[in-house]
Short mmCIF file of C-alpha atoms in Angstrom, two decimals:
data_model
loop_
_atom_site.label_atom_id
_atom_site.label_comp_id
_atom_site.label_asym_id
_atom_site.label_seq_id
_atom_site.Cartn_x
_atom_site.Cartn_y
_atom_site.Cartn_z
CA MET A 6 -28.78 17.87 -8.48
CA THR A 7 -31.67 17.76 -6.00
CA LEU A 8 -31.35 17.21 -2.27
CA ASN A 9 -34.38 17.09 -0.03
CA VAL A 10 -34.41 17.61 3.70
CA ASP A 11 -36.39 14.68 5.13
CA LEU A 12 -37.29 15.87 8.59
CA ALA A 13 -39.24 12.68 9.17
CA LYS A 14 -35.92 10.90 9.57
CA THR A 15 -34.84 13.10 12.45
CA THR A 16 -35.35 11.85 15.97
CA GLY A 17 -34.91 12.97 19.54
CA GLN A 18 -33.42 16.42 19.82
CA ALA A 19 -32.75 16.93 16.09
CA SER A 20 -33.18 20.55 14.98
CA PRO A 21 -34.96 21.20 11.65
CA PRO A 22 -33.18 24.58 11.16
CA THR A 23 -29.84 22.85 11.68
CA GLN A 24 -30.87 20.12 9.23
CA ARG A 25 -31.52 22.81 6.62
CA VAL A 26 -28.08 24.34 7.13
CA ILE A 27 -26.47 20.90 6.78
CA ALA A 28 -28.48 20.27 3.61
CA VAL A 29 -27.24 23.54 2.08
CA MET A 30 -23.63 22.65 2.88
CA GLU A 31 -24.01 19.12 1.52
CA MET A 32 -25.54 20.46 -1.68
CA LEU A 33 -22.68 22.90 -2.25
CA GLY A 34 -20.04 20.42 -1.09
CA ALA A 35 -21.22 17.72 -3.48
CA ASP A 36 -20.04 19.93 -6.36
CA PRO A 37 -17.58 22.44 -4.84
CA GLY A 38 -16.51 23.82 -8.22
CA ARG A 39 -20.02 24.87 -9.17
CA GLN A 40 -21.88 28.07 -8.31
CA PHE A 41 -25.60 27.89 -7.43
CA THR A 42 -28.28 30.55 -7.57
CA LEU A 43 -30.51 31.17 -4.57
CA ALA A 44 -33.43 29.82 -6.59
CA GLU A 45 -31.58 26.57 -7.39
CA ILE A 46 -30.70 26.02 -3.75
CA SER A 47 -34.17 26.85 -2.44
CA ARG A 48 -35.92 24.75 -5.06
CA GLY A 49 -33.50 21.83 -4.72
CA LEU A 50 -33.92 21.69 -0.94
CA GLY A 51 -37.60 22.52 -0.82
CA ILE A 52 -37.19 25.63 1.33
CA SER A 53 -38.48 29.18 0.88
CA ARG A 54 -36.29 31.82 -0.72
CA ALA A 55 -36.39 33.83 2.51
CA THR A 56 -35.12 30.87 4.53
CA GLY A 57 -32.48 30.07 1.94
CA HIS A 58 -31.29 33.68 1.86
CA ALA A 59 -31.05 33.87 5.66
CA ILE A 60 -29.02 30.65 5.85
CA LEU A 61 -26.69 31.66 3.03
CA ALA A 62 -26.12 35.16 4.39
CA THR A 63 -24.92 33.68 7.68
CA LEU A 64 -22.71 31.09 5.95
CA VAL A 65 -21.19 33.78 3.72
CA ALA A 66 -20.41 35.91 6.78
CA HIS A 67 -18.33 33.03 8.17
CA GLU A 68 -16.81 32.19 4.74
CA TRP A 69 -18.31 28.70 4.80
CA VAL A 70 -19.95 29.82 1.56
CA THR A 71 -18.87 32.41 -1.00
CA ARG A 72 -21.16 34.73 -2.96
CA ASP A 73 -20.05 36.00 -6.34
CA PRO A 74 -20.80 39.77 -6.29
CA LEU A 75 -21.42 39.86 -10.06
CA SER A 76 -23.59 36.76 -10.57
CA ALA A 77 -24.98 36.52 -7.00
CA ARG A 78 -24.26 32.78 -7.13
CA TYR A 79 -23.13 30.76 -4.15
CA ALA A 80 -20.35 28.18 -3.82
CA TRP A 81 -18.39 26.12 -1.28
CA GLY A 82 -16.34 28.45 0.93
CA PRO A 83 -12.65 28.48 1.92
CA ALA A 84 -13.28 28.27 5.68
CA ILE A 85 -14.47 24.67 5.31
CA ALA A 86 -11.01 23.51 4.24
CA SER A 87 -9.50 24.76 7.47
CA LEU A 88 -11.98 22.63 9.42
CA ALA A 89 -11.29 19.47 7.45
CA LYS A 90 -7.80 18.58 8.60
CA PRO A 91 -7.08 14.88 9.21
CA ALA A 92 -6.51 15.65 12.90
CA ASP A 93 -10.17 16.72 13.06
CA LEU A 94 -11.73 14.33 10.58
CA PHE A 95 -10.21 11.19 11.99
CA ARG A 96 -9.58 11.87 15.67
CA ASP A 97 -12.66 9.97 16.84
CA ASP A 98 -11.62 6.91 14.83
CA LEU A 99 -8.16 6.97 16.38
CA ALA A 100 -9.54 7.47 19.89
CA ASP A 101 -11.99 4.60 19.46
CA LEU A 102 -9.22 2.29 18.27
CA ALA A 103 -6.95 3.31 21.15
CA ALA A 104 -9.72 2.66 23.67
CA ALA A 105 -10.64 -0.69 22.14
CA THR A 106 -7.06 -1.98 22.01
CA GLY A 107 -5.50 -0.27 25.02
CA THR A 108 -2.62 0.94 22.88
CA GLN A 109 -1.15 4.11 21.53
CA VAL A 110 -2.49 4.71 18.03
CA TYR A 111 -1.17 7.05 15.40
CA LEU A 112 -1.98 8.26 11.94
CA ALA A 113 0.89 8.66 9.48
CA ARG A 114 1.22 10.15 6.03
CA ARG A 115 3.77 9.55 3.33
CA ASP A 116 5.59 12.77 2.50
CA ALA A 117 8.11 12.15 -0.31
CA GLY A 118 10.92 10.13 1.29
CA SER A 119 9.47 10.11 4.82
CA LEU A 120 6.56 8.72 6.81
CA VAL A 121 5.29 11.49 9.08
CA ILE A 122 3.02 11.04 12.10
CA ILE A 123 0.23 13.61 11.92
CA ASP A 124 -2.03 12.57 14.82
CA ILE A 125 -1.93 10.39 17.94
CA ALA A 126 -4.41 8.89 20.40
CA GLY A 127 -4.03 6.76 23.50
CA GLU A 128 -0.89 5.65 25.27
CA THR A 129 1.30 2.56 25.54
CA LEU A 130 3.46 2.81 28.65
CA ALA A 131 6.06 0.39 27.31
CA ALA A 132 6.47 2.21 23.99
CA PRO A 133 8.86 5.07 23.23
CA ARG A 134 7.17 8.46 23.28
CA ILE A 135 6.21 9.52 19.77
CA GLY A 136 4.87 12.96 18.91
CA ARG A 137 3.20 14.60 15.97
CA GLY A 138 5.72 15.38 13.26
CA THR A 139 7.89 12.35 14.05
CA LYS A 140 9.49 11.07 10.86
CA THR A 141 10.93 7.79 9.73
CA PRO A 142 12.50 7.30 6.32
CA PHE A 143 10.46 5.56 3.67
CA VAL A 144 13.03 2.87 3.07
CA ALA A 145 12.87 -0.93 3.10
CA PRO A 146 11.87 -2.78 5.15
CA PHE A 147 9.77 0.09 6.57
CA GLY A 148 6.68 1.30 4.73
CA ARG A 149 5.58 -2.17 3.61
CA ASP A 150 1.94 -1.17 3.99
CA TYR A 151 2.56 1.62 1.47
CA VAL A 152 4.19 -0.51 -1.25
CA ALA A 153 2.39 -3.86 -0.93
CA TRP A 154 -0.28 -2.72 -3.41
CA SER A 155 2.19 -1.00 -5.76
CA SER A 156 3.51 -2.34 -9.03
CA PRO A 157 6.44 -4.81 -9.03
CA GLU A 158 8.64 -2.02 -10.40
CA VAL A 159 7.81 0.29 -7.49
CA GLN A 160 8.38 -2.51 -4.99
CA GLN A 161 11.73 -3.35 -6.55
CA ALA A 162 12.88 0.28 -6.45
CA TRP A 163 11.84 0.56 -2.79
CA LEU A 164 13.74 -2.59 -1.87
CA GLU A 165 16.86 -1.88 -3.91
CA ALA A 166 17.17 1.67 -2.53
CA ILE A 167 19.05 0.07 0.37
CA GLY A 168 21.39 -1.75 -1.99
CA GLN A 169 21.24 -5.09 -3.74
CA PRO A 170 19.36 -7.37 -1.28
CA SER A 171 20.38 -10.94 -0.58
CA ALA A 172 18.32 -13.74 -2.08
CA ALA A 173 16.99 -14.58 1.39
CA LEU A 174 15.86 -11.00 2.05
CA ARG A 175 14.31 -10.66 -1.40
CA GLY A 176 12.37 -13.88 -0.86
CA ARG A 177 11.20 -12.87 2.61
CA ILE A 178 10.07 -9.42 1.48
CA SER A 179 8.20 -10.90 -1.48
CA ALA A 180 6.35 -13.31 0.83
CA VAL A 181 5.61 -10.52 3.32
CA LEU A 182 4.22 -8.16 0.67
CA ASN A 183 1.99 -10.93 -0.68
CA GLU A 184 0.71 -11.70 2.82
CA THR A 185 0.17 -8.00 3.53
CA ARG A 186 -2.13 -7.77 0.52
CA ASN A 187 -4.01 -10.88 1.64
CA ARG A 188 -4.63 -9.92 5.27
CA GLY A 189 -4.50 -6.12 4.97
CA PHE A 190 -2.02 -5.23 7.72
CA VAL A 191 1.69 -5.18 8.59
CA VAL A 192 3.28 -6.51 11.77
CA GLU A 193 6.52 -5.07 13.19
CA ARG A 194 8.33 -7.36 15.60
CA LEU A 195 9.62 -5.93 18.86
CA THR A 196 13.34 -6.59 19.24
CA ARG A 197 16.29 -4.75 20.71
CA GLU A 198 17.55 -4.17 17.17
CA TYR A 199 14.21 -2.69 16.15
CA LEU A 200 14.27 -0.19 19.01
CA ARG A 201 17.81 0.92 18.25
CA VAL A 202 17.44 1.11 14.50
CA TYR A 203 14.04 2.83 14.64
CA SER A 204 15.42 5.56 16.89
CA ALA A 205 18.47 6.01 14.69
CA LEU A 206 16.40 6.19 11.53
CA GLN A 207 14.17 8.84 13.06
CA ALA A 208 17.24 10.93 13.83
CA LEU A 209 18.51 10.49 10.29
CA SER A 210 15.25 11.41 8.60
CA ASP A 211 14.80 14.98 9.82
CA ASP A 212 15.60 16.41 6.39
CA GLY A 213 13.46 13.85 4.58
CA GLU A 214 16.37 12.50 2.55
CA VAL A 215 17.47 8.87 2.39
CA ASP A 216 21.26 9.09 2.32
CA ALA A 217 23.89 6.35 2.20
CA ILE A 218 24.06 5.98 5.99
CA THR A 219 20.29 5.64 6.27
CA ALA A 220 20.21 3.05 3.49
CA GLN A 221 23.03 1.01 5.01
CA LEU A 222 21.44 1.04 8.46
CA ALA A 223 18.08 -0.06 7.05
CA ARG A 224 19.76 -2.82 5.05
CA ALA A 225 21.66 -4.10 8.07
CA PHE A 226 18.41 -4.22 10.05
CA ALA A 227 16.62 -6.03 7.22
CA ASP A 228 19.43 -8.59 6.89
CA LEU A 229 19.61 -9.30 10.63
CA SER A 230 15.90 -9.30 11.48
CA VAL A 231 12.90 -11.47 10.79
CA ILE A 232 10.61 -9.15 8.86
CA ASP A 233 6.92 -9.31 9.76
CA VAL A 234 5.02 -12.46 10.73
CA LEU A 235 3.81 -14.96 8.13
CA PRO A 236 0.82 -17.35 8.44
CA ASP A 237 2.89 -20.45 9.31
CA GLU A 238 4.36 -18.44 12.20
CA LEU A 239 0.92 -17.69 13.62
CA GLY A 240 0.00 -21.22 14.59
CA ALA A 241 -2.09 -22.06 17.64
CA GLY A 242 -0.24 -21.25 20.83
CA ALA A 243 2.46 -19.24 19.09
CA THR A 244 3.47 -15.95 20.72
CA HIS A 245 5.49 -13.05 19.35
CA SER A 246 6.83 -9.79 20.74
CA ILE A 247 5.05 -7.12 18.72
CA ALA A 248 5.97 -3.45 18.42
CA THR A 249 3.33 -2.24 15.99
CA VAL A 250 0.53 -3.34 13.70
CA SER A 251 -0.29 -1.05 10.77
CA ALA A 252 -2.89 -0.92 8.01
CA PRO A 253 -3.00 1.20 4.85
CA ILE A 254 -5.44 3.96 4.02
CA MET A 255 -6.21 3.96 0.30
CA THR A 256 -7.64 6.46 -2.13
CA VAL A 257 -10.45 5.44 -4.47
CA ASP A 258 -7.71 4.69 -7.02
CA GLY A 259 -6.06 2.18 -4.70
CA VAL A 260 -3.08 4.39 -3.87
CA VAL A 261 -1.85 4.22 -0.27
CA THR A 262 -1.13 7.70 1.07
CA MET A 263 -1.65 7.22 4.81
CA SER A 264 -1.64 4.48 7.44
CA VAL A 265 -3.02 3.70 10.89
CA THR A 266 -0.81 2.05 13.51
CA ALA A 267 -1.47 0.49 16.91
CA ALA A 268 1.60 0.06 19.11
CA PRO A 269 1.10 -2.66 21.77
CA PHE A 270 4.83 -3.17 22.53
CA ALA A 271 3.97 -6.49 24.15
CA THR A 272 4.09 -10.24 23.66
CA LEU A 273 0.88 -11.40 22.01
CA GLU A 274 -0.59 -14.74 21.08
CA ALA A 275 -1.25 -15.42 17.43
CA SER A 276 -5.00 -14.89 17.78
CA ALA A 277 -4.45 -11.54 19.50
CA ILE A 278 -2.14 -10.39 16.70
CA THR A 279 -4.73 -11.29 14.10
CA GLY A 280 -7.51 -9.66 16.12
CA LEU A 281 -5.51 -6.47 16.54
CA GLY A 282 -4.70 -6.44 12.85
CA ASP A 283 -8.37 -6.77 11.95
CA ARG A 284 -9.28 -3.85 14.26
CA VAL A 285 -6.57 -1.63 12.79
CA ARG A 286 -7.60 -2.58 9.28
CA ALA A 287 -11.24 -1.71 10.02
CA THR A 288 -10.23 1.70 11.35
CA ALA A 289 -8.06 2.34 8.29
CA ALA A 290 -11.00 1.43 6.04
CA ALA A 291 -13.32 3.81 7.92
CA ILE A 292 -10.79 6.64 7.65
CA GLY A 293 -10.27 5.89 3.97
CA GLU A 294 -14.00 6.08 3.32
CA ARG A 295 -14.21 9.47 5.01
CA LEU A 296 -11.05 10.70 3.30
CA ASN A 297 -12.42 9.77 -0.10
CA ARG A 298 -15.75 11.40 0.73
CA TYR A 299 -14.42 14.75 1.93
CA GLY A 300 -11.07 14.92 0.17
CA ASP A 301 -7.58 15.25 1.62
CA GLN A 302 -7.34 18.82 2.89
CA ALA A 303 -4.02 18.44 4.77
#
């Protein structure tokens, strides 16, 4: 491959030496499994061998780049992985969303049978305090943003893990999953039952296992609650008490592995719910693009 440093594109206080370092890292990072000779790097970037050697020697010293002692070839280094944690890669996106919405925002990851919060930004005074590492079980009706794009078989297994659902619940969940795919976000209603059940489920999910008690509690909540908000419930002038709005983060293969959530814990008009959902969805898409570009290093 050939990458060229176009210094004509730099403006203001841009530093040409820094641009050359970035170009070296981008060249190696574009094919991290390959080893490059000094000549290939220098020729590909249009820099002198002396400049290339000086840059690479510094990067090797910090383990951003490795140098094979036998072949003298260079490759992507192990220190880069330690810099590319989601908490670092996506913190600006979360902070921007929190500032724009005035809510607490958090990034969650699916880890086997649990959804684990891995980063947080902002604050919602009315919301319960949630910290990094907080877990909730991946059990219906929670995790809808993770299963809405899955196969019918996966969706059925997720729903039936809490026991055989009633016809009414099955119908509601089916409609909600369809709507989630259409609009791209999930809405969690704020009710007294939600607050109690959510806290209880967090306590039950410390070991990451969905046991009989967890399943029964989730089923009772699903049977007694109105899950999500559908289009005919978002008419003009309608208001709803909203706990959270979440959107999925997808891999290039369409698999949902993470999600972004904004937690207003407030009564919102229909237009505000839709607007918040669109903002959360846009942030999730931006994070997904970066995740797919740099890889999931967590």
